[in-house]
Coordinates of C-alpha atoms in Angstrom, one line a residue:
M1 CA 20.8 -5.7 -60.9
A2 CA 21.4 -9.4 -61.2
P3 CA 21.3 -10.8 -64.7
S4 CA 18.3 -13.0 -63.7
I5 CA 16.2 -9.9 -63.2
I6 CA 17.0 -8.4 -66.5
E7 CA 16.4 -11.7 -68.2
F8 CA 13.0 -11.9 -66.4
W9 CA 12.0 -8.5 -67.7
E10 CA 13.0 -9.3 -71.3
Q11 CA 11.7 -12.9 -71.3
E12 CA 8.3 -12.4 -69.6
R13 CA 7.3 -9.2 -71.4
N14 CA 5.7 -11.3 -74.1
E15 CA 4.9 -14.5 -72.3
S16 CA 1.5 -15.8 -71.3
D17 CA -0.3 -14.5 -68.2
R18 CA 0.2 -17.8 -66.4
S19 CA 4.0 -17.8 -67.2
L20 CA 4.3 -14.2 -66.0
S21 CA 2.6 -14.8 -62.7
I22 CA 4.5 -17.9 -61.9
S23 CA 7.9 -16.5 -63.0
G24 CA 7.3 -13.2 -61.3
A25 CA 6.7 -14.9 -57.9
A26 CA 9.6 -17.3 -58.5
I27 CA 12.1 -14.5 -59.1
I28 CA 10.8 -12.6 -56.0
D29 CA 11.2 -15.8 -54.1
Q30 CA 14.8 -16.2 -55.3
Q31 CA 15.6 -12.5 -54.4
L32 CA 14.1 -12.9 -50.9
K33 CA 16.3 -15.9 -50.4
E34 CA 19.4 -13.9 -51.5
L35 CA 18.4 -11.0 -49.3
L36 CA 18.1 -13.2 -46.2
E37 CA 21.4 -15.0 -47.0
S38 CA 23.0 -11.5 -47.2
Y39 CA 21.7 -10.8 -43.7
F40 CA 22.6 -14.2 -42.1
I41 CA 26.0 -15.1 -40.8
V42 CA 28.2 -17.3 -43.0
A43 CA 27.0 -20.8 -42.2
P44 CA 26.6 -22.6 -45.6
K45 CA 25.4 -26.0 -44.2
E46 CA 22.7 -24.5 -42.0
T47 CA 21.6 -21.9 -44.5
K48 CA 21.3 -24.6 -47.2
S49 CA 19.1 -26.6 -44.8
L50 CA 16.9 -23.7 -43.9
F51 CA 16.3 -22.8 -47.6
S52 CA 15.7 -26.3 -48.9
S53 CA 12.2 -27.1 -50.1
T54 CA 11.4 -28.8 -46.9
G55 CA 13.4 -26.4 -44.7
A56 CA 11.9 -23.8 -42.4
L57 CA 12.5 -21.0 -45.0
G58 CA 11.7 -23.1 -48.0
A59 CA 8.5 -21.2 -48.9
L60 CA 7.9 -17.8 -50.4
G61 CA 5.4 -16.8 -47.7
V62 CA 7.7 -17.7 -44.8
R63 CA 10.6 -15.9 -46.4
N64 CA 8.4 -12.9 -46.9
Q65 CA 7.3 -12.9 -43.2
I66 CA 10.8 -13.3 -41.9
A67 CA 12.2 -10.5 -44.1
Y68 CA 9.4 -8.2 -42.8
V69 CA 9.7 -9.1 -39.1
I70 CA 13.5 -8.6 -39.0
G71 CA 13.1 -5.3 -40.8
L72 CA 14.6 -6.1 -44.2
I73 CA 11.5 -5.0 -46.1
D74 CA 8.8 -2.5 -45.3
K75 CA 5.1 -3.3 -44.8
T76 CA 4.1 -2.2 -48.4
T77 CA 6.7 -4.5 -49.9
Y78 CA 5.5 -7.3 -47.6
L79 CA 1.9 -6.8 -48.6
D80 CA 2.7 -6.6 -52.3
I81 CA 4.6 -9.9 -52.1
R82 CA 1.6 -11.5 -50.4
L83 CA -0.6 -10.2 -53.3
I84 CA 1.9 -11.5 -55.9
Q85 CA 1.9 -14.9 -54.2
K86 CA -1.9 -15.0 -54.2
I87 CA -2.0 -14.1 -57.9
R88 CA 0.6 -16.8 -58.6
N89 CA -1.5 -19.3 -56.7
K90 CA -4.6 -18.4 -58.7
F91 CA -2.8 -19.3 -61.9
A92 CA -0.8 -22.3 -60.6
H93 CA -3.7 -24.0 -59.0
S94 CA -6.3 -23.4 -61.7
H95 CA -7.1 -26.3 -64.0
L96 CA -8.8 -23.8 -66.3
R97 CA -7.1 -21.3 -68.6
I98 CA -7.3 -18.0 -66.8
D99 CA -5.7 -14.6 -67.4
F100 CA -5.3 -11.2 -65.7
S101 CA -8.8 -10.2 -66.8
E102 CA -10.4 -12.8 -64.5
P103 CA -12.1 -10.7 -61.8
K104 CA -10.3 -12.2 -58.7
V105 CA -6.9 -11.9 -60.4
S106 CA -7.5 -8.3 -61.7
G107 CA -8.7 -7.3 -58.2
L108 CA -5.6 -8.6 -56.6
A109 CA -3.4 -6.9 -59.3
S110 CA -5.1 -3.6 -58.9
S111 CA -4.4 -3.7 -55.1
L112 CA -0.6 -3.7 -55.6
E113 CA 1.1 -0.5 -54.4
I114 CA 3.1 0.3 -57.5
P115 CA 5.6 3.2 -57.5
Q116 CA 5.0 5.4 -60.5
W117 CA 8.7 5.3 -61.4
V118 CA 8.7 1.5 -62.0
G119 CA 7.1 1.6 -65.4
E120 CA 9.3 1.8 -68.5
P121 CA 8.7 3.7 -71.8
G122 CA 7.1 1.3 -74.2
D123 CA 5.3 -0.8 -71.6
N124 CA 2.1 -2.2 -73.2
D125 CA -0.9 -1.0 -71.3
P126 CA 0.6 -0.3 -67.9
E127 CA -2.8 0.4 -66.4
S128 CA -4.1 -3.1 -67.2
P129 CA -4.1 -5.8 -64.5
R130 CA -1.2 -7.5 -66.3
G131 CA 0.7 -4.2 -66.6
M132 CA 0.1 -3.5 -62.9
F133 CA 1.3 -7.0 -61.9
F134 CA 4.4 -6.6 -64.1
S135 CA 5.2 -3.2 -62.6
G136 CA 4.4 -4.5 -59.1
V137 CA 7.0 -7.3 -59.6
R138 CA 9.5 -4.8 -60.8
G139 CA 8.9 -2.6 -57.8
V140 CA 9.3 -5.4 -55.3
L141 CA 12.5 -6.6 -57.1
W142 CA 14.0 -3.1 -57.0
H143 CA 13.4 -2.9 -53.3
L144 CA 14.9 -6.4 -52.6
V145 CA 17.9 -5.8 -54.8
T146 CA 18.7 -2.4 -53.3
E147 CA 18.3 -3.7 -49.8
Q148 CA 20.6 -6.6 -50.6
A149 CA 23.2 -4.1 -52.0
R150 CA 23.0 -2.1 -48.8
L151 CA 23.6 -5.2 -46.7
K152 CA 26.5 -6.3 -48.8
K153 CA 28.1 -2.8 -48.4
E154 CA 27.7 -3.1 -44.6
G155 CA 29.3 -6.5 -44.5
R156 CA 28.1 -9.8 -43.1
R157 CA 27.0 -10.2 -39.5
Q158 CA 29.6 -11.6 -37.1
S159 CA 29.1 -15.2 -35.9
P160 CA 28.6 -15.8 -32.2
E161 CA 32.0 -17.4 -32.2
G162 CA 33.5 -14.1 -33.3
I163 CA 31.7 -12.3 -30.5
F164 CA 32.6 -14.9 -27.9
P165 CA 35.9 -16.5 -28.9
F166 CA 36.0 -20.3 -28.3
G167 CA 32.4 -20.2 -27.1
G168 CA 33.4 -18.9 -23.6
R169 CA 31.6 -16.1 -21.9
S170 CA 33.6 -15.9 -18.8
G171 CA 34.3 -12.4 -17.5
I172 CA 31.1 -11.0 -19.0
E173 CA 28.7 -9.5 -16.5
F174 CA 25.0 -9.5 -17.2
N175 CA 23.0 -6.9 -15.3
L176 CA 19.5 -8.3 -15.1

């Protein structure tokens, strides 16, 4: 696992609910970006533009959709990321102090599909909405990191120039 994930687990274990929700969504956003970059051809300028804050893939929700529709994540992971994003938005856009016991937040957290093996010994109250959120984030991260490792093992996709040297397509027959 990337050091940032381990740091997240250690750092956020004792932080506020607001911090956990925002940081959890942020690290998933970062891992989705890295997963997509692992899938894309090597094109640094274009990739940087796509992932900029104003780029087509600058938002967590869009990155999640793209990863799902191109088959990098399954539907359960896709839906869990949507729930984590909604929880993050509840905390980030509330002017009031809220926590995971707030009914709308706890309802979203209890809807996460959490694999049983994601919990760790010593977790504080894993059945609480906060514990379910924390485990849900860990489960999603596990999926994203393992898929990224699989893609790296397979190697980067070839650019169109590698498929069609010098951009020419002469001599290729298309049977339509």
